[in-house]
Amino acid sequence: MSLAETVVSRFPEPIRSIALKHRELVKFALVGGTCFVIDTVLFFGIKTVVLPNNPVTAKIIATLVATIVSYVLNREWSFRTRGGRERHHEAALFFLVNGIGIVLNSAPLYIARYAFHLQEPHVSRLTEEISDFLSAQIVGTLVAMVFRWYGYKNWVFPEENARGAKRSIEDEKELGHS
């Protein structure tokens, strides 16, 4: 049983039908969750150990690494039946969409830190950490996620079933429809 099939099979029936109908979105969300963990761990690790005085740079580095993982997982799993572009063109569009996503993801942190001064010595260390998490990991990620979903479906992987019927059959088997 595949990961997607395992996850979807645990949903109660009304939700299971919706998840099967929107399987790309479910896969996108799982990839996003995985990349969120990668991004969060790297962001706080880099911010704490390597770049304590440069949280926006730490956020950009963490997001770049998560973006590379995201490209591979989205191309080969979430949107594996989609395409319509040569790979180099697809990759360039993916990284352009994600470049904009990095700006959208980092902007709330930048605003919190430098416009609202939610950093030491203006606020306590705890307030700074909570602000960093909420602005970078929650608000920034949600804004960027909506933009990426739209960008992937409309610009990066625009054509359904562009990579052949074989992939569609694999998708159906993966979700238990064969």
Short mmCIF file of C-alpha atoms in Angstrom, two decimals, residues 10-171:
data_model
loop_
_atom_site.label_atom_id
_atom_site.label_comp_id
_atom_site.label_asym_id
_atom_site.label_seq_id
_atom_site.Cartn_x
_atom_site.Cartn_y
_atom_site.Cartn_z
CA ARG A 10 -7.69 6.56 7.18
CA PHE A 11 -9.97 9.47 6.32
CA PRO A 12 -13.68 9.17 7.17
CA GLU A 13 -15.84 8.56 4.09
CA PRO A 14 -17.02 12.03 3.11
CA ILE A 15 -13.45 13.32 3.34
CA ARG A 16 -11.99 10.21 1.65
CA SER A 17 -14.07 10.82 -1.50
CA ILE A 18 -13.00 14.46 -1.63
CA ALA A 19 -9.34 13.48 -1.10
CA LEU A 20 -9.50 10.95 -3.94
CA LYS A 21 -11.10 13.51 -6.22
CA HIS A 22 -8.36 16.03 -5.37
CA ARG A 23 -5.42 13.63 -5.15
CA GLU A 24 -2.96 16.17 -6.55
CA LEU A 25 -3.83 18.54 -3.73
CA VAL A 26 -3.41 15.76 -1.14
CA LYS A 27 -0.01 14.87 -2.57
CA PHE A 28 0.95 18.55 -2.77
CA ALA A 29 -0.01 18.92 0.90
CA LEU A 30 2.06 15.88 1.91
CA VAL A 31 5.07 17.19 -0.01
CA GLY A 32 4.46 20.59 1.53
CA GLY A 33 4.32 19.08 5.02
CA THR A 34 7.59 17.26 4.43
CA CYS A 35 9.26 20.39 3.11
CA PHE A 36 7.79 22.42 5.98
CA VAL A 37 9.58 20.12 8.44
CA ILE A 38 12.83 20.37 6.47
CA ASP A 39 12.48 24.15 6.26
CA THR A 40 11.63 24.54 9.96
CA VAL A 41 14.47 22.34 11.21
CA LEU A 42 17.01 24.03 8.93
CA PHE A 43 15.73 27.54 9.67
CA PHE A 44 15.99 27.18 13.44
CA GLY A 45 19.23 25.22 13.21
CA ILE A 46 20.93 27.76 10.95
CA LYS A 47 19.44 30.73 12.82
CA THR A 48 20.54 29.35 16.19
CA VAL A 49 23.96 27.88 15.37
CA VAL A 50 25.33 29.47 12.20
CA LEU A 51 23.66 32.86 11.59
CA PRO A 52 22.17 34.10 14.89
CA ASN A 53 22.30 37.73 13.73
CA ASN A 54 20.86 37.05 10.25
CA PRO A 55 17.49 35.30 10.58
CA VAL A 56 16.25 36.36 7.13
CA THR A 57 19.37 34.88 5.50
CA ALA A 58 18.85 31.69 7.54
CA LYS A 59 15.24 31.59 6.34
CA ILE A 60 16.25 32.02 2.71
CA ILE A 61 18.86 29.21 2.93
CA ALA A 62 16.39 26.86 4.63
CA THR A 63 13.72 27.64 2.05
CA LEU A 64 16.14 27.06 -0.85
CA VAL A 65 17.02 23.58 0.44
CA ALA A 66 13.34 22.75 0.99
CA THR A 67 12.57 24.06 -2.52
CA ILE A 68 15.03 21.65 -4.13
CA VAL A 69 13.43 18.74 -2.26
CA SER A 70 10.02 20.10 -3.24
CA TYR A 71 10.89 20.16 -6.94
CA VAL A 72 11.91 16.52 -6.97
CA LEU A 73 8.92 15.33 -4.95
CA ASN A 74 6.35 17.47 -6.77
CA ARG A 75 7.66 16.60 -10.22
CA GLU A 76 8.00 12.89 -9.58
CA TRP A 77 4.97 12.36 -7.35
CA SER A 78 2.43 15.18 -6.83
CA PHE A 79 2.27 16.32 -10.46
CA ARG A 80 3.86 13.30 -12.12
CA THR A 81 1.20 13.04 -14.81
CA ARG A 82 1.35 16.76 -15.57
CA GLY A 83 3.87 18.56 -17.68
CA GLY A 84 3.71 20.03 -21.12
CA ARG A 85 7.11 21.68 -21.05
CA GLU A 86 10.67 20.66 -21.69
CA ARG A 87 12.35 19.74 -18.42
CA HIS A 88 14.74 22.70 -18.37
CA HIS A 89 11.86 25.10 -19.03
CA GLU A 90 9.76 23.40 -16.37
CA ALA A 91 12.61 23.58 -13.85
CA ALA A 92 13.24 27.25 -14.64
CA LEU A 93 9.55 28.06 -14.11
CA PHE A 94 9.48 25.98 -10.91
CA PHE A 95 12.42 27.88 -9.47
CA LEU A 96 10.98 31.22 -10.65
CA VAL A 97 7.69 30.45 -8.89
CA ASN A 98 9.65 29.38 -5.83
CA GLY A 99 11.87 32.46 -5.98
CA ILE A 100 8.70 34.53 -5.68
CA GLY A 101 7.58 32.06 -2.99
CA ILE A 102 10.80 32.67 -1.04
CA VAL A 103 10.12 36.42 -1.09
CA LEU A 104 6.52 35.81 0.02
CA ASN A 105 7.74 33.36 2.68
CA SER A 106 10.44 35.70 4.04
CA ALA A 107 8.50 38.98 3.87
CA PRO A 108 6.46 38.47 7.06
CA LEU A 109 9.66 37.68 9.01
CA TYR A 110 11.37 40.73 7.57
CA ILE A 111 8.39 42.92 8.45
CA ALA A 112 8.13 41.48 11.97
CA ARG A 113 11.85 41.93 12.64
CA TYR A 114 12.62 45.23 10.95
CA ALA A 115 9.32 47.15 10.64
CA PHE A 116 7.73 46.08 13.93
CA HIS A 117 11.08 45.57 15.77
CA LEU A 118 10.02 42.21 17.20
CA GLN A 119 13.58 41.36 18.16
CA GLU A 120 15.89 41.81 21.11
CA PRO A 121 16.39 44.34 22.76
CA HIS A 122 12.92 45.69 21.85
CA VAL A 123 11.18 42.51 23.03
CA SER A 124 12.12 39.47 25.12
CA ARG A 125 13.95 36.51 23.59
CA LEU A 126 10.79 34.39 23.95
CA THR A 127 8.69 37.00 22.11
CA GLU A 128 11.34 37.17 19.37
CA GLU A 129 11.30 33.37 18.91
CA ILE A 130 7.51 33.17 18.88
CA SER A 131 7.36 36.06 16.40
CA ASP A 132 9.98 34.41 14.17
CA PHE A 133 8.06 31.15 14.17
CA LEU A 134 4.65 32.71 13.52
CA SER A 135 5.84 35.16 10.87
CA ALA A 136 8.27 32.89 8.99
CA GLN A 137 6.88 29.42 9.49
CA ILE A 138 3.13 30.01 9.68
CA VAL A 139 2.13 33.25 7.91
CA GLY A 140 4.93 33.18 5.33
CA THR A 141 4.48 29.49 4.57
CA LEU A 142 0.71 29.80 4.12
CA VAL A 143 0.97 32.80 1.79
CA ALA A 144 3.72 31.14 -0.27
CA MET A 145 1.86 27.80 -0.34
CA VAL A 146 -1.24 29.31 -1.94
CA PHE A 147 0.90 31.08 -4.54
CA ARG A 148 2.93 27.91 -5.28
CA TRP A 149 -0.17 25.72 -5.71
CA TYR A 150 -1.56 28.17 -8.23
CA GLY A 151 1.80 28.58 -9.99
CA TYR A 152 2.54 24.85 -10.24
CA LYS A 153 -0.87 23.96 -11.66
CA ASN A 154 -1.06 26.86 -14.10
CA TRP A 155 2.51 27.60 -15.17
CA VAL A 156 4.95 24.85 -14.20
CA PHE A 157 2.89 21.68 -14.81
CA PRO A 158 0.01 23.09 -16.91
CA GLU A 159 -1.13 20.09 -18.94
CA GLU A 160 -2.89 17.14 -17.36
CA ASN A 161 -1.73 13.69 -18.51
CA ALA A 162 1.14 15.25 -20.44
CA ARG A 163 3.59 12.59 -19.34
CA GLY A 164 1.62 9.65 -20.65
CA ALA A 165 -1.13 7.26 -19.75
CA LYS A 166 1.31 4.98 -17.94
CA ARG A 167 1.65 7.56 -15.16
CA SER A 168 -2.14 7.91 -14.94
CA ILE A 169 -2.49 4.16 -14.54
CA GLU A 170 0.21 4.19 -11.84
CA ASP A 171 -1.71 6.95 -10.02
#
